[in-house]
Coordinates of N, CA and C in Angstrom, one line a residue:
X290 N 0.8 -1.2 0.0 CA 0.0 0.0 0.0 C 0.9 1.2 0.0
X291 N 0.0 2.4 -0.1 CA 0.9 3.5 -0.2 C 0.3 4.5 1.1
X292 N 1.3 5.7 1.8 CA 0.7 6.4 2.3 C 1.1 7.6 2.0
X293 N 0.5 8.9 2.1 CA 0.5 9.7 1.6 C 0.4 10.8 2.5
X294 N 1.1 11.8 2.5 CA 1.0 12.5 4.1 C 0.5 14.0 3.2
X295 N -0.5 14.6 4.0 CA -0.7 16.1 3.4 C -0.4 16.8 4.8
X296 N -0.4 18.1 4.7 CA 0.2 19.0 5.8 C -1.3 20.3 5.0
X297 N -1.5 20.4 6.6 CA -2.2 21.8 6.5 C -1.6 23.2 7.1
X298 N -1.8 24.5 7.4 CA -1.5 25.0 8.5 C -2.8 25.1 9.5
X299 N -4.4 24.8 9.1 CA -5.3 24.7 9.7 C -6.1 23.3 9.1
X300 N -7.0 22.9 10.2 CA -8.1 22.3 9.9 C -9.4 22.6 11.1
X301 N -10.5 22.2 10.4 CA -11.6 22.1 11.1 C -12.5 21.3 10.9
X302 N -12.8 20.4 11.5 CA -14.1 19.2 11.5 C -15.1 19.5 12.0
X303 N -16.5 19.4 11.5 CA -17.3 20.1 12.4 C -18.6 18.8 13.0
X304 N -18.5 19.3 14.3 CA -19.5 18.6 15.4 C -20.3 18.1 15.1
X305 N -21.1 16.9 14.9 CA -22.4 16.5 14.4 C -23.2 16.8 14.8
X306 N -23.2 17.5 16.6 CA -24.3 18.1 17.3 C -24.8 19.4 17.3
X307 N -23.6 20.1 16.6 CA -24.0 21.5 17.1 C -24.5 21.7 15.6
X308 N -25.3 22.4 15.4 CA -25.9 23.2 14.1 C -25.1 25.0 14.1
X309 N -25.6 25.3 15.5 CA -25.6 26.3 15.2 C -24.4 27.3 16.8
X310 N -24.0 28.3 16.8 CA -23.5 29.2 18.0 C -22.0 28.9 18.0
X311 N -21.4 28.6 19.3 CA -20.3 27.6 19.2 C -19.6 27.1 18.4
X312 N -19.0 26.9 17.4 CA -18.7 25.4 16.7 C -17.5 24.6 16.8
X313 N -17.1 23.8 17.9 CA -15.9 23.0 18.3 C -15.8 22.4 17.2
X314 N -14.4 21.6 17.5 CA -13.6 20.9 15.8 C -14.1 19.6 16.5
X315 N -14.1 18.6 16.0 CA -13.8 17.6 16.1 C -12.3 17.0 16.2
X316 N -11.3 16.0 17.3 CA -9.7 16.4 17.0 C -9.7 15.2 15.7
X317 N -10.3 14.8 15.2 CA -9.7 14.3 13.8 C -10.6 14.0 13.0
X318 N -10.5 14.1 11.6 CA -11.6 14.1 10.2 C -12.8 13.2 10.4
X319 N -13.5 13.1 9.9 CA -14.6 12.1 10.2 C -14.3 11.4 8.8
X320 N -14.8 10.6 8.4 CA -14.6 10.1 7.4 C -15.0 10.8 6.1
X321 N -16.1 11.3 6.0 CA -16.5 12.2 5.2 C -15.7 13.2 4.4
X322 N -15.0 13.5 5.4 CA -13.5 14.2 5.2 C -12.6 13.3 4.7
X323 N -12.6 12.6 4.6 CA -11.9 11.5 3.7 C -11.7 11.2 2.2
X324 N -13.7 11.1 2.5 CA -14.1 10.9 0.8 C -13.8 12.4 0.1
X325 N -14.2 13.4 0.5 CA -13.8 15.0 0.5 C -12.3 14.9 -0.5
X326 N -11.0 14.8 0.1 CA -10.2 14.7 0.0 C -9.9 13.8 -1.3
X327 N -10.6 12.4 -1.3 CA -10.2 11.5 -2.4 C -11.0 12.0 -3.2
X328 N -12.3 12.3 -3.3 CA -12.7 12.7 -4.7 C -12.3 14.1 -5.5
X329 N -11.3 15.1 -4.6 CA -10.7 16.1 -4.9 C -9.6 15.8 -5.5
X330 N -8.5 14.5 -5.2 CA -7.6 14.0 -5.8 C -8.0 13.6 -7.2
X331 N -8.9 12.3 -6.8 CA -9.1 11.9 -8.1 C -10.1 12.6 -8.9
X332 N -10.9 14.0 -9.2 CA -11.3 14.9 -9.3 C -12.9 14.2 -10.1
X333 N -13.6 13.3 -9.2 CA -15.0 12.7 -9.3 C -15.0 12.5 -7.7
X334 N -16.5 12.5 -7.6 CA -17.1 11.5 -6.6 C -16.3 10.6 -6.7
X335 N -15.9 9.9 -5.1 CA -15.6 8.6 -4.5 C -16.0 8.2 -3.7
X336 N -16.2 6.6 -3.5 CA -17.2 6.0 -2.5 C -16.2 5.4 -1.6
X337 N -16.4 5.5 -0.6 CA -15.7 4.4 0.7 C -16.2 3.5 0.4
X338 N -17.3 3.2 0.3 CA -17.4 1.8 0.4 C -17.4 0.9 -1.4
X339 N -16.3 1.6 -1.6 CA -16.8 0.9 -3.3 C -14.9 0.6 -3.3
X340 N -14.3 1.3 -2.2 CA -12.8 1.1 -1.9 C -12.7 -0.6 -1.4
X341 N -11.3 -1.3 -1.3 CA -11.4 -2.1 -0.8 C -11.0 -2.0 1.2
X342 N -10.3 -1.1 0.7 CA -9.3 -0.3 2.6 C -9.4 1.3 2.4
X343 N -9.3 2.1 3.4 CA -8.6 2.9 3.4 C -8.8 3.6 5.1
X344 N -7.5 3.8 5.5 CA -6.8 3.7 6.7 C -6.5 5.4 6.7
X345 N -6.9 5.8 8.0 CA -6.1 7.1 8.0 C -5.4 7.5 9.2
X346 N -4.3 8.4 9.7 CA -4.4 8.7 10.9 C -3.7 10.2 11.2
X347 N -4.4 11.6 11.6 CA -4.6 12.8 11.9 C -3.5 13.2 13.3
X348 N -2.7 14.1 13.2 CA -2.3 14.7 14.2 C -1.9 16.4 13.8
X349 N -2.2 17.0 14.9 CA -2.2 18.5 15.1 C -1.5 18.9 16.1
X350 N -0.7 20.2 16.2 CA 0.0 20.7 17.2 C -0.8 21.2 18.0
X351 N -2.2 21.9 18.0 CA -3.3 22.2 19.5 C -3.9 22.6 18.5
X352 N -5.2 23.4 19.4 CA -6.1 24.0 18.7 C -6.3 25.7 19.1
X353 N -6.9 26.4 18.4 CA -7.2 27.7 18.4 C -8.6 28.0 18.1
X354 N -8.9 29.4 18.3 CA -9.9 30.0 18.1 C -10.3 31.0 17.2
X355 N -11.0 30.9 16.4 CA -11.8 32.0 14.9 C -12.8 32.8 15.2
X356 N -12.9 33.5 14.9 CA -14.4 34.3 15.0 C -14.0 34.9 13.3
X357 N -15.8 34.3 13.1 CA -15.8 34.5 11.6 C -17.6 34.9 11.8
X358 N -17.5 36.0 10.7 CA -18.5 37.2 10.6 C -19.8 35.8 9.6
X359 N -20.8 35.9 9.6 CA -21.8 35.2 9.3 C -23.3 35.9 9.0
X360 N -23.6 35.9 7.8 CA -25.1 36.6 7.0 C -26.1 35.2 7.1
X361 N -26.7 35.9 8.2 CA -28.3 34.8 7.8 C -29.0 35.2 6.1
X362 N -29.1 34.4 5.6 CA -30.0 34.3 4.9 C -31.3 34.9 4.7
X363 N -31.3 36.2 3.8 CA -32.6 37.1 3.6 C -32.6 38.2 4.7
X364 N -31.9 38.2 5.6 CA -31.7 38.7 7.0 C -30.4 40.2 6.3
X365 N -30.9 41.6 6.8 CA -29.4 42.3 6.7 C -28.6 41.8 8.0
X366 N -28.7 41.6 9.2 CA -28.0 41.8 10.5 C -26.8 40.4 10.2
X367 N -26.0 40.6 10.5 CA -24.4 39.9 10.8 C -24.6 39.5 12.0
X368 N -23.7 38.4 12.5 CA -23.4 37.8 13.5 C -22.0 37.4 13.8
X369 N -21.6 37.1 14.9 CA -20.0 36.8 15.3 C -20.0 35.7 15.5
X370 N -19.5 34.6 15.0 CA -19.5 33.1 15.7 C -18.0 32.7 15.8
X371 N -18.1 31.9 17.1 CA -16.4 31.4 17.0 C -16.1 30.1 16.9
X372 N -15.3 29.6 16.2 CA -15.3 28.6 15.5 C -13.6 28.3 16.2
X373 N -13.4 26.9 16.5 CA -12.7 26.2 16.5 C -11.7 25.5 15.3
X374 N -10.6 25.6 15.3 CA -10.0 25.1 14.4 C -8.4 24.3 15.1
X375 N -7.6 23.2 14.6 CA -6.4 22.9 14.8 C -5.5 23.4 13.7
X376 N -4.3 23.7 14.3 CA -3.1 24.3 13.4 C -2.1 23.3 13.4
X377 N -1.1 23.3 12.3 CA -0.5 22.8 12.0 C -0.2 20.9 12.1
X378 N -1.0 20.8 11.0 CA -1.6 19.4 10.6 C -0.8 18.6 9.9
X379 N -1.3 17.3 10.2 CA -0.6 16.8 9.1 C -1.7 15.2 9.1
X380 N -2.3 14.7 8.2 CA -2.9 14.1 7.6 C -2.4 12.5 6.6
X381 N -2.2 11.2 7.7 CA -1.4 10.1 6.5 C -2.5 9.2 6.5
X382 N -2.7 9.1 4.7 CA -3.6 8.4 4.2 C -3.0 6.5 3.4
X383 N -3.8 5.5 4.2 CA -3.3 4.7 4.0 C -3.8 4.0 2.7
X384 N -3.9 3.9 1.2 CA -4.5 3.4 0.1 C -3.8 2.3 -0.5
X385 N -4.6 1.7 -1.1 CA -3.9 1.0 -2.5 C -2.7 1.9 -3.8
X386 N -2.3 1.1 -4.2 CA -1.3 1.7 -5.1 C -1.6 2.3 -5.5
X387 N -3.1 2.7 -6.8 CA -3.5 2.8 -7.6 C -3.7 4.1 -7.5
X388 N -3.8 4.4 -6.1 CA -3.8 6.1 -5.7 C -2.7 7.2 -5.8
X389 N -1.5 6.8 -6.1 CA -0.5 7.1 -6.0 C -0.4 8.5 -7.3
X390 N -1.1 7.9 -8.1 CA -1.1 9.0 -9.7 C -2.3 10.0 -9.1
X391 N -3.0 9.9 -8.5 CA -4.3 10.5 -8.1 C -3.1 11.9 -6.9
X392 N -2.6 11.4 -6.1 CA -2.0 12.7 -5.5 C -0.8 12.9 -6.0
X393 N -0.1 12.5 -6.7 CA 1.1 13.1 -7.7 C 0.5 14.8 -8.2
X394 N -0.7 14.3 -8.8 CA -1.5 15.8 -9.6 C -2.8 15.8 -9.4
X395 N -3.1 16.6 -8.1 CA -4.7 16.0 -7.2 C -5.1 16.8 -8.9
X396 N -6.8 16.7 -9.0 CA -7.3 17.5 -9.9 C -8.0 18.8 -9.3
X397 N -8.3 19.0 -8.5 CA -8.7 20.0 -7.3 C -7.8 20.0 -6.3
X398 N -8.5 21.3 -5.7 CA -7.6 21.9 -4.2 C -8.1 20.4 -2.9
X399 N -7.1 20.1 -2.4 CA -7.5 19.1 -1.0 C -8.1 20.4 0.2
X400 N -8.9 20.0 0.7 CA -9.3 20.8 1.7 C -9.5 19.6 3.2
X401 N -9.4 20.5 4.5 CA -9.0 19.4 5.7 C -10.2 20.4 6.4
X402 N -11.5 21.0 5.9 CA -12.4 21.5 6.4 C -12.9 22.1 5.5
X403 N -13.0 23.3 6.3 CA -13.1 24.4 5.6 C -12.4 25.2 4.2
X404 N -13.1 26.2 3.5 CA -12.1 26.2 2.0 C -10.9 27.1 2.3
X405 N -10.8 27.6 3.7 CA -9.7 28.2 3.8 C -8.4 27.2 4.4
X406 N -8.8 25.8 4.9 CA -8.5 24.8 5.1 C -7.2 24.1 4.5
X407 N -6.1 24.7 3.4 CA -6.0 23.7 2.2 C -4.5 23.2 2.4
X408 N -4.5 21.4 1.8 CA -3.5 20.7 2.6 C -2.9 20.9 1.4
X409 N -1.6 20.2 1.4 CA -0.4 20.3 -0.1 C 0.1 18.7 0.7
X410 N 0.3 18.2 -0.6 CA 0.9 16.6 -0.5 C 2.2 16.7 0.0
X411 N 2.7 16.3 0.8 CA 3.9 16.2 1.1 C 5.2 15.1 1.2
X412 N 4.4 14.4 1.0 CA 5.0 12.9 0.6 C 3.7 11.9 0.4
X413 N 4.8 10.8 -0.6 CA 4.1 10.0 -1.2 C 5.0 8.5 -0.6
X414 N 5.0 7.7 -0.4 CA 5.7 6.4 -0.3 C 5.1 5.1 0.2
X415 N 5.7 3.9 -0.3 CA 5.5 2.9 -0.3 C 5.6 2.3 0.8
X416 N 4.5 1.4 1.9 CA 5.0 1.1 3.4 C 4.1 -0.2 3.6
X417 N 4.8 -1.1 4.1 CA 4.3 -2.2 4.0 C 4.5 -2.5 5.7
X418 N 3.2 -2.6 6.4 CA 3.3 -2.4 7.9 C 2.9 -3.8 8.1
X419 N 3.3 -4.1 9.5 CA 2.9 -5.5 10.1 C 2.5 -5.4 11.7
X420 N 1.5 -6.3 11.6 CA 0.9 -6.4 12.6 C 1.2 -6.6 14.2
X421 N 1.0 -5.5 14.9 CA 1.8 -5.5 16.2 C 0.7 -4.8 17.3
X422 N 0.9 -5.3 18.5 CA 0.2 -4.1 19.7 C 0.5 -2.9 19.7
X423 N -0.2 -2.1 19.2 CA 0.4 -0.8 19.4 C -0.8 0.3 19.8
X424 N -0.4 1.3 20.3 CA -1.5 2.3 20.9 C -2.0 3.1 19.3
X425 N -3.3 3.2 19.7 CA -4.6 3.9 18.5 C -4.3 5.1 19.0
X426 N -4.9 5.5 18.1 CA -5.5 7.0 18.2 C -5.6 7.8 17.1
X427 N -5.9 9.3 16.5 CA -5.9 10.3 15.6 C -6.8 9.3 14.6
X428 N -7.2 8.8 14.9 CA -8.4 8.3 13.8 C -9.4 8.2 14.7
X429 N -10.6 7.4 13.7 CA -12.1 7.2 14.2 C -12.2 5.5 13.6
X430 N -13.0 5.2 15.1 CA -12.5 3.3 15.4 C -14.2 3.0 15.4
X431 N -14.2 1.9 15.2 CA -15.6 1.7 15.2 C -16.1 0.5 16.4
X432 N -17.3 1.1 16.9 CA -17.6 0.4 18.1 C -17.5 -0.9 18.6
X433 N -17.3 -2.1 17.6 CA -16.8 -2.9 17.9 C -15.5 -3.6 18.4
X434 N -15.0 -2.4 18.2 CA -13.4 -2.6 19.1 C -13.5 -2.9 19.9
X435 N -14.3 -1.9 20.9 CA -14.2 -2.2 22.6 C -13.3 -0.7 22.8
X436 N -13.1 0.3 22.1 CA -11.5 0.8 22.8 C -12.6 2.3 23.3
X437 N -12.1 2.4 24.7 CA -13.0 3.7 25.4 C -12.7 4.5 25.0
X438 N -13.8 5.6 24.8 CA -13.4 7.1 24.0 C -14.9 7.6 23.5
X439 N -15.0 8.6 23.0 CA -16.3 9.9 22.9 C -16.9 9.0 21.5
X440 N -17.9 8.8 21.6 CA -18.6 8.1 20.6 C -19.4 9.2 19.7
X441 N -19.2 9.5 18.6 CA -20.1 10.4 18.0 C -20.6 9.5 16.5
X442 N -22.1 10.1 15.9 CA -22.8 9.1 14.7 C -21.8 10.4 13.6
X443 N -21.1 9.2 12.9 CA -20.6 10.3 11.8 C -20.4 9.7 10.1
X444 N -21.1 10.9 9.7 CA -21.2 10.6 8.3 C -19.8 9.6 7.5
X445 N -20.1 8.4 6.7 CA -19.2 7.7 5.9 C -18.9 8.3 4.6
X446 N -20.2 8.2 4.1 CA -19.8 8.9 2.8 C -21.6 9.7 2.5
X447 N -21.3 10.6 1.4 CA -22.3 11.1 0.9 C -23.0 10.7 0.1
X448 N -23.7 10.9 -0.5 CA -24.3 10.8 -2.5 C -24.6 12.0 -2.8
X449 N -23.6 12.3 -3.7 CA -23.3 13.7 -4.6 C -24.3 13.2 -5.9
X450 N -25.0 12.0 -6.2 CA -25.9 12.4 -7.4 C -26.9 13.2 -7.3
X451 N -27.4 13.3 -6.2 CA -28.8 14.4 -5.8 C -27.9 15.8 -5.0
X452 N -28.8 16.7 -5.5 CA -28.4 17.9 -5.3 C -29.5 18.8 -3.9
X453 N -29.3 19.1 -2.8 CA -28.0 18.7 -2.1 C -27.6 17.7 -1.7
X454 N -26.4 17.3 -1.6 CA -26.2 15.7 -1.0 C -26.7 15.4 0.2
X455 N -26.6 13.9 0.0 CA -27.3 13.6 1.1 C -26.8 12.3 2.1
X456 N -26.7 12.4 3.1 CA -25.6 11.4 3.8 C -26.2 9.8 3.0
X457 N -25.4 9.4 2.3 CA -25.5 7.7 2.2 C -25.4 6.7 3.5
X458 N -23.9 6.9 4.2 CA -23.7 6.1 5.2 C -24.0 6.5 6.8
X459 N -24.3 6.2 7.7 CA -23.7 6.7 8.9 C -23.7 5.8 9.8
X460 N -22.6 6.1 10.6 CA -22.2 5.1 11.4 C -21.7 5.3 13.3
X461 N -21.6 4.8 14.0 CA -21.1 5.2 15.5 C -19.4 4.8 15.3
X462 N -18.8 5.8 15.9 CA -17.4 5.8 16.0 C -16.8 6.3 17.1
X463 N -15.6 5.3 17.7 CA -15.2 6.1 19.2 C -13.8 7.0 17.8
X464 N -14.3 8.4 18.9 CA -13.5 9.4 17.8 C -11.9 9.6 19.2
X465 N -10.7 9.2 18.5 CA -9.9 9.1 19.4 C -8.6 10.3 19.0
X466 N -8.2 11.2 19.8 CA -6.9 12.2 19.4 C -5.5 11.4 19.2
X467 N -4.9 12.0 17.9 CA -3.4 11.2 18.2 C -3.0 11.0 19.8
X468 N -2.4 9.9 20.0 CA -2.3 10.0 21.6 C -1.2 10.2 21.7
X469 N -0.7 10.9 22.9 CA 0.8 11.9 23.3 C 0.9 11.3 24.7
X470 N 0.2 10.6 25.2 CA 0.9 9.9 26.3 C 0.2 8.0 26.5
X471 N -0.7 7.9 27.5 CA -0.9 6.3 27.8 C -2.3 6.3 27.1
X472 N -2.4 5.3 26.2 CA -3.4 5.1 24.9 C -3.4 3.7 24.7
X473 N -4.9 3.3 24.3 CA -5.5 2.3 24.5 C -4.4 1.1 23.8
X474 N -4.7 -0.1 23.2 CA -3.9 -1.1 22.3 C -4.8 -1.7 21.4
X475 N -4.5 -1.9 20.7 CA -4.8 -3.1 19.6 C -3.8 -3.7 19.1
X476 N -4.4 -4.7 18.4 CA -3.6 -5.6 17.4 C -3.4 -5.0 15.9
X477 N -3.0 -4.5 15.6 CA -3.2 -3.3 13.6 C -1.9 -3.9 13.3
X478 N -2.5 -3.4 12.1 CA -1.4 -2.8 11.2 C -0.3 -1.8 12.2
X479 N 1.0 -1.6 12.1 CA 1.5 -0.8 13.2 C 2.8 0.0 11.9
X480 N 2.4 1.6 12.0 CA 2.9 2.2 11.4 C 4.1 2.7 12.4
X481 N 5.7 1.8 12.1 CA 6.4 2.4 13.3 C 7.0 3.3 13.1
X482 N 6.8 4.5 12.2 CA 7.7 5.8 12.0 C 6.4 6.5 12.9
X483 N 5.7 6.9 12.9 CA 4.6 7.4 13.5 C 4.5 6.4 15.3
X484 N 4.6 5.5 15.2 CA 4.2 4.7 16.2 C 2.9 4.6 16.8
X485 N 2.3 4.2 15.8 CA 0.7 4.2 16.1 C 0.0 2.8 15.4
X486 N -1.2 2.0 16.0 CA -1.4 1.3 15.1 C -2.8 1.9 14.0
X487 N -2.6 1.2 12.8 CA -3.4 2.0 11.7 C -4.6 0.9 11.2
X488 N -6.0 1.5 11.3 CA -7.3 1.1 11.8 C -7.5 1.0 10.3
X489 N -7.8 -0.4 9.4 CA -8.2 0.1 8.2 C -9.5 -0.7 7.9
X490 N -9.8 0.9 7.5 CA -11.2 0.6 7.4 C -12.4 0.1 5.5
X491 N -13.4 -1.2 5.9 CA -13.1 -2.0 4.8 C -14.9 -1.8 4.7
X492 N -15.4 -0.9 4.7 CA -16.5 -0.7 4.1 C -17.6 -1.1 3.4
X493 N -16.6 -1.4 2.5 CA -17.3 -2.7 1.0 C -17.9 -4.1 1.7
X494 N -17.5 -4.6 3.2 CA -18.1 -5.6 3.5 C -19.1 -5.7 4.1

């Protein structure tokens, strides 16, 4: 397989709960953000679940705070909202080979949220990981793990044939932060330049 690292200087994921006021980040992409990113590569709609794998895992230096100006609709009056974002990102995507030409020359801008969001490929390489105990985290694990952590329902993928789209998948996921100190274990794939193990996720079944 190949993994692919993109680097942001911001990202933002946004909350499944909040609609509106507030808006905390989520600390790593939901999947959605995923498909986002690969159908921006390969410059069509892409389905997770039409993939056979794909594996990711998110880390950020902290997070910070936005206040960004906002027009209701039909309304003159403005609003102030503050919005959550993480800085300095970096994003490794675990695929099949075949992806390799797809981020050489994305066909679109990658975005890690928002459109002021935008990541640049930063490496590309070949990594063939083996299976070991190693601590999770910066990804989103799915409830059958067993591994403790903030459970949120989050969108898999969309269907961009109807206009506006409309969630196709959704699913419960313990949403876990790169971990920086004592972090759960599993059995994975174990990416040991990172030292994490890598959760891949097989949709199609």
């Amino acid at each position: 397989m190949i993994r692919v690292k993109l680097r942001a200087w911001t990202a933002s994921f946004r909350y499944p709960t909040f609609q509106s006021g507030y808006q905390p980040t989520l600390p790593v992409p939901p999947p959605s953000t995923i498909q986002g990113v690969l159908s921006a590569a390969r410059g069509e709609p892409v389905y997770l679940t039409e993939l056979p794998y794909v594996g990711y895992i998110f880390r950020s230096e902290g997070k910070g705070l936005d206040l960004e100006k906002i027009y209701a609709l039909g309304k003159v009056e403005t609003d102030i909202m503050r919005r959550e974002f993480l800085y300095n990102v970096e994003l490794y995507l675990y695929l099949p080979d075949e992806w390799e030409e797809h981020f050489k020359r994305p066909r679109y801008q990658l975005l890690l949220g928002r459109s002021s969001d935008i990541a640049t490929v930063e490496e590309i390489k070949w990594v063939e990981l083996k299976k070991s105990e190693a601590p999770v985290g910066g990804a989103v694990l799915p409830l059958e793990l067993g591994v403790p952590g903030v459970v949120h329902a989050l969108v898999v993928e969309y269907d961009y044939s109807v206009t506006p789209r409309k969630a196709r998948l959704v699913r419960p996921f313990v949403v876990l932060p790169f971990p920086k100190g004592k972090a759960p274990k599993l059995k994975l794939p174990y990416d040991e330049e990172l030292g994490v193990g890598v959760y891949l996720h097989r949709w199609n079944q």
